Short mmCIF file of N, CA and C in Angstrom, two decimals:
data_model
loop_
_atom_site.label_atom_id
_atom_site.label_comp_id
_atom_site.label_asym_id
_atom_site.label_seq_id
_atom_site.Cartn_x
_atom_site.Cartn_y
_atom_site.Cartn_z
N UNK A 258 -19.31 -6.63 -10.23
CA UNK A 258 -18.34 -6.19 -11.22
C UNK A 258 -17.55 -7.38 -11.74
N UNK A 259 -17.14 -7.28 -12.98
CA UNK A 259 -16.33 -8.32 -13.57
C UNK A 259 -14.91 -8.25 -13.04
N UNK A 260 -14.26 -9.40 -13.04
CA UNK A 260 -12.86 -9.45 -12.61
C UNK A 260 -11.98 -8.75 -13.63
N UNK A 261 -11.04 -7.94 -13.15
CA UNK A 261 -10.11 -7.23 -14.03
C UNK A 261 -8.80 -7.99 -14.06
N UNK A 262 -8.37 -8.37 -15.25
CA UNK A 262 -7.08 -9.03 -15.39
C UNK A 262 -6.15 -8.09 -16.15
N UNK A 263 -4.83 -8.23 -15.93
CA UNK A 263 -3.88 -7.36 -16.64
C UNK A 263 -4.05 -7.42 -18.16
N UNK A 264 -4.46 -8.58 -18.65
CA UNK A 264 -4.63 -8.74 -20.10
C UNK A 264 -5.85 -7.98 -20.63
N UNK A 265 -6.83 -7.74 -19.75
CA UNK A 265 -8.08 -7.13 -20.21
C UNK A 265 -8.05 -5.60 -20.18
N UNK A 266 -6.97 -5.03 -19.65
CA UNK A 266 -6.89 -3.58 -19.57
C UNK A 266 -5.61 -3.08 -20.23
N UNK A 267 -5.60 -1.82 -20.51
CA UNK A 267 -4.43 -1.22 -21.13
C UNK A 267 -3.44 -0.72 -20.09
N UNK A 268 -2.67 0.26 -20.50
CA UNK A 268 -1.63 0.81 -19.64
C UNK A 268 -2.20 1.59 -18.46
N UNK A 269 -3.33 2.27 -18.66
CA UNK A 269 -3.89 3.13 -17.63
C UNK A 269 -5.19 2.57 -17.09
N UNK A 270 -5.38 2.77 -15.79
CA UNK A 270 -6.59 2.32 -15.10
C UNK A 270 -7.43 3.54 -14.72
N UNK A 271 -8.72 3.35 -14.67
CA UNK A 271 -9.59 4.38 -14.13
C UNK A 271 -9.59 4.27 -12.61
N UNK A 272 -10.16 5.26 -11.97
CA UNK A 272 -10.30 5.21 -10.51
C UNK A 272 -11.14 4.00 -10.12
N UNK A 273 -12.18 3.72 -10.89
CA UNK A 273 -13.04 2.56 -10.60
C UNK A 273 -12.26 1.25 -10.74
N UNK A 274 -11.41 1.16 -11.77
CA UNK A 274 -10.57 -0.04 -11.93
C UNK A 274 -9.67 -0.22 -10.72
N UNK A 275 -9.00 0.85 -10.31
CA UNK A 275 -8.09 0.79 -9.17
C UNK A 275 -8.83 0.43 -7.89
N UNK A 276 -10.03 0.97 -7.72
CA UNK A 276 -10.80 0.65 -6.51
C UNK A 276 -11.16 -0.83 -6.48
N UNK A 277 -11.48 -1.40 -7.63
CA UNK A 277 -11.80 -2.83 -7.68
C UNK A 277 -10.56 -3.67 -7.38
N UNK A 278 -9.45 -3.30 -7.96
CA UNK A 278 -8.21 -4.06 -7.73
C UNK A 278 -7.79 -4.00 -6.27
N UNK A 279 -7.90 -2.81 -5.66
CA UNK A 279 -7.51 -2.63 -4.26
C UNK A 279 -8.61 -3.07 -3.29
N UNK A 280 -9.81 -3.31 -3.81
CA UNK A 280 -10.96 -3.70 -3.00
C UNK A 280 -11.29 -2.61 -1.96
N UNK A 281 -11.27 -1.36 -2.43
CA UNK A 281 -11.65 -0.21 -1.62
C UNK A 281 -12.63 0.63 -2.44
N UNK A 282 -13.21 1.63 -1.82
CA UNK A 282 -14.18 2.46 -2.53
C UNK A 282 -13.48 3.42 -3.50
N UNK A 283 -14.26 3.91 -4.44
CA UNK A 283 -13.77 4.91 -5.39
C UNK A 283 -13.31 6.15 -4.63
N UNK A 284 -14.06 6.53 -3.60
CA UNK A 284 -13.68 7.71 -2.80
C UNK A 284 -12.33 7.52 -2.12
N UNK A 285 -12.05 6.30 -1.65
CA UNK A 285 -10.76 6.04 -1.01
C UNK A 285 -9.62 6.17 -2.02
N UNK A 286 -9.83 5.71 -3.24
CA UNK A 286 -8.80 5.86 -4.27
C UNK A 286 -8.60 7.33 -4.58
N UNK A 287 -9.67 8.08 -4.67
CA UNK A 287 -9.54 9.53 -4.92
C UNK A 287 -8.76 10.21 -3.79
N UNK A 288 -9.01 9.80 -2.55
CA UNK A 288 -8.26 10.36 -1.42
C UNK A 288 -6.77 10.03 -1.53
N UNK A 289 -6.45 8.81 -1.95
CA UNK A 289 -5.04 8.43 -2.14
C UNK A 289 -4.40 9.29 -3.21
N UNK A 290 -5.15 9.58 -4.27
CA UNK A 290 -4.63 10.41 -5.35
C UNK A 290 -4.45 11.85 -4.86
N UNK A 291 -5.46 12.40 -4.18
CA UNK A 291 -5.40 13.78 -3.71
C UNK A 291 -4.28 13.99 -2.71
N UNK A 292 -3.98 12.96 -1.91
CA UNK A 292 -2.89 13.08 -0.92
C UNK A 292 -1.53 12.80 -1.54
N UNK A 293 -1.52 12.45 -2.82
CA UNK A 293 -0.30 12.12 -3.57
C UNK A 293 0.33 10.81 -3.10
N UNK A 294 -0.40 10.03 -2.32
CA UNK A 294 0.11 8.71 -1.93
C UNK A 294 0.09 7.76 -3.12
N UNK A 295 -0.90 7.91 -3.98
CA UNK A 295 -1.01 7.11 -5.19
C UNK A 295 -0.87 8.05 -6.38
N UNK A 296 0.27 8.00 -7.07
CA UNK A 296 0.47 8.88 -8.22
C UNK A 296 -0.54 8.59 -9.33
N UNK A 297 -1.06 9.66 -9.91
CA UNK A 297 -2.02 9.55 -11.01
C UNK A 297 -1.92 10.79 -11.88
N UNK A 298 -2.52 10.71 -13.05
CA UNK A 298 -2.56 11.86 -13.94
C UNK A 298 -4.01 12.21 -14.22
N UNK A 299 -4.26 13.48 -14.42
CA UNK A 299 -5.59 13.94 -14.78
C UNK A 299 -5.62 14.14 -16.29
N UNK A 300 -6.58 13.49 -16.93
CA UNK A 300 -6.70 13.61 -18.39
C UNK A 300 -8.13 14.00 -18.74
N UNK A 301 -8.26 14.78 -19.78
CA UNK A 301 -9.60 15.18 -20.20
C UNK A 301 -10.25 16.11 -19.21
N UNK A 302 -11.49 15.84 -18.92
CA UNK A 302 -12.26 16.67 -17.99
C UNK A 302 -11.63 16.66 -16.61
N UNK A 303 -11.80 17.75 -15.86
CA UNK A 303 -11.27 17.75 -14.49
C UNK A 303 -11.83 16.57 -13.70
N UNK A 304 -10.98 15.97 -12.91
CA UNK A 304 -11.40 14.85 -12.09
C UNK A 304 -11.39 13.50 -12.78
N UNK A 305 -10.94 13.47 -14.03
CA UNK A 305 -10.84 12.19 -14.74
C UNK A 305 -9.42 11.68 -14.57
N UNK A 306 -9.21 10.96 -13.50
CA UNK A 306 -7.89 10.48 -13.14
C UNK A 306 -7.59 9.15 -13.79
N UNK A 307 -6.30 8.95 -14.11
CA UNK A 307 -5.83 7.67 -14.63
C UNK A 307 -4.59 7.27 -13.85
N UNK A 308 -4.53 6.01 -13.49
CA UNK A 308 -3.40 5.46 -12.74
C UNK A 308 -2.72 4.45 -13.64
N UNK A 309 -1.45 4.63 -13.85
CA UNK A 309 -0.71 3.68 -14.67
C UNK A 309 -0.66 2.34 -13.94
N UNK A 310 -0.94 1.28 -14.66
CA UNK A 310 -0.99 -0.06 -14.07
C UNK A 310 0.29 -0.38 -13.30
N UNK A 311 1.42 -0.05 -13.88
CA UNK A 311 2.72 -0.31 -13.24
C UNK A 311 2.84 0.46 -11.93
N UNK A 312 2.34 1.69 -11.92
CA UNK A 312 2.38 2.52 -10.71
C UNK A 312 1.52 1.90 -9.61
N UNK A 313 0.35 1.39 -9.98
CA UNK A 313 -0.51 0.74 -8.99
C UNK A 313 0.16 -0.52 -8.44
N UNK A 314 0.79 -1.30 -9.31
CA UNK A 314 1.50 -2.50 -8.86
C UNK A 314 2.65 -2.12 -7.92
N UNK A 315 3.38 -1.06 -8.23
CA UNK A 315 4.44 -0.58 -7.35
C UNK A 315 3.88 -0.14 -6.00
N UNK A 316 2.74 0.55 -6.03
CA UNK A 316 2.10 1.00 -4.81
C UNK A 316 1.74 -0.19 -3.92
N UNK A 317 1.19 -1.23 -4.53
CA UNK A 317 0.83 -2.43 -3.77
C UNK A 317 2.07 -3.07 -3.16
N UNK A 318 3.14 -3.17 -3.93
CA UNK A 318 4.40 -3.74 -3.41
C UNK A 318 4.94 -2.90 -2.25
N UNK A 319 4.86 -1.59 -2.37
CA UNK A 319 5.31 -0.70 -1.28
C UNK A 319 4.49 -0.93 -0.02
N UNK A 320 3.20 -1.14 -0.18
CA UNK A 320 2.34 -1.40 0.98
C UNK A 320 2.70 -2.73 1.65
N UNK A 321 3.01 -3.75 0.84
CA UNK A 321 3.47 -5.02 1.41
C UNK A 321 4.76 -4.82 2.19
N UNK A 322 5.68 -4.07 1.63
CA UNK A 322 6.96 -3.82 2.30
C UNK A 322 6.75 -3.02 3.57
N UNK A 323 5.91 -2.02 3.52
CA UNK A 323 5.60 -1.21 4.70
C UNK A 323 5.01 -2.08 5.82
N UNK A 324 4.11 -2.97 5.45
CA UNK A 324 3.50 -3.87 6.42
C UNK A 324 4.53 -4.82 7.01
N UNK A 325 5.42 -5.34 6.18
CA UNK A 325 6.47 -6.24 6.64
C UNK A 325 7.39 -5.54 7.64
N UNK A 326 7.79 -4.32 7.32
CA UNK A 326 8.67 -3.56 8.21
C UNK A 326 8.00 -3.22 9.53
N UNK A 327 6.73 -2.85 9.47
CA UNK A 327 6.01 -2.54 10.71
C UNK A 327 5.90 -3.79 11.58
N UNK A 328 5.68 -4.92 10.98
CA UNK A 328 5.61 -6.17 11.73
C UNK A 328 6.94 -6.48 12.41
N UNK A 329 8.03 -6.32 11.68
CA UNK A 329 9.35 -6.54 12.26
C UNK A 329 9.64 -5.55 13.37
N UNK A 330 9.23 -4.30 13.19
CA UNK A 330 9.44 -3.28 14.20
C UNK A 330 8.67 -3.62 15.48
N UNK A 331 7.42 -4.07 15.32
CA UNK A 331 6.62 -4.45 16.49
C UNK A 331 7.24 -5.64 17.21
N UNK A 332 7.74 -6.62 16.45
CA UNK A 332 8.40 -7.77 17.06
C UNK A 332 9.64 -7.34 17.85
N UNK A 333 10.42 -6.45 17.26
CA UNK A 333 11.64 -5.98 17.93
C UNK A 333 11.29 -5.21 19.20
N UNK A 334 10.26 -4.39 19.15
CA UNK A 334 9.84 -3.64 20.34
C UNK A 334 9.30 -4.57 21.41
N UNK A 335 8.54 -5.57 21.02
CA UNK A 335 8.00 -6.51 22.00
C UNK A 335 9.13 -7.28 22.67
N UNK A 336 10.13 -7.67 21.91
CA UNK A 336 11.28 -8.39 22.48
C UNK A 336 12.04 -7.48 23.42
N UNK A 337 12.22 -6.24 23.08
CA UNK A 337 12.94 -5.30 23.93
C UNK A 337 12.20 -5.08 25.25
N UNK A 338 10.90 -4.97 25.19
CA UNK A 338 10.11 -4.78 26.40
C UNK A 338 10.21 -6.00 27.30
N UNK A 339 10.15 -7.20 26.72
CA UNK A 339 10.28 -8.42 27.51
C UNK A 339 11.65 -8.48 28.17
N UNK A 340 12.70 -8.17 27.43
CA UNK A 340 14.05 -8.20 27.98
C UNK A 340 14.17 -7.25 29.17
N UNK A 341 13.59 -6.09 29.07
CA UNK A 341 13.67 -5.10 30.15
C UNK A 341 12.87 -5.58 31.36
N UNK A 342 11.69 -6.12 31.12
CA UNK A 342 10.84 -6.52 32.23
C UNK A 342 11.37 -7.76 32.96
N UNK A 343 12.14 -8.58 32.28
CA UNK A 343 12.70 -9.78 32.90
C UNK A 343 13.94 -9.47 33.73
N UNK A 344 14.51 -8.31 33.55
CA UNK A 344 15.72 -7.95 34.29
C UNK A 344 16.96 -8.57 33.68
N UNK A 345 18.08 -8.39 34.34
CA UNK A 345 19.34 -8.91 33.80
C UNK A 345 19.32 -10.43 33.74
N UNK A 346 20.01 -10.96 32.75
CA UNK A 346 20.08 -12.40 32.56
C UNK A 346 21.11 -13.05 33.46
N UNK A 347 22.01 -12.27 33.99
CA UNK A 347 23.03 -12.81 34.89
C UNK A 347 23.28 -11.82 36.00
N UNK A 348 23.83 -12.29 37.07
CA UNK A 348 24.16 -11.44 38.22
C UNK A 348 25.63 -11.59 38.54
N UNK A 349 26.21 -10.55 39.00
CA UNK A 349 27.63 -10.60 39.40
C UNK A 349 27.78 -10.84 40.85
#
C-alpha cells in the first residue's frame, strides 16, 4: 500500500485508511468502531464507515496518554511493593 499523508487525504478516512495509519487490520478498526472506542459515521451503504482525520489523531493521542499513565501506575505499584517488602526504613 502507498503511504498516506495528511496532505493526500481529505477530512474523512475510510476504514482501510485508518487501518493503514494504525498498522492494524481492517477488522480491528471495525471492532473499534463497533465498540464505540473509535468514533465514526456511517455514510451511504450500510457498513461504509468514515473516520474524521482529527478524530483518529485524537484517538492516537489518547492511546499515548493511556499508555503513559499505565506506565506511571506500574512504576508506582512496583515502588510500593518494594517499600513494603524491605520493611521499615528506621527502627525505634
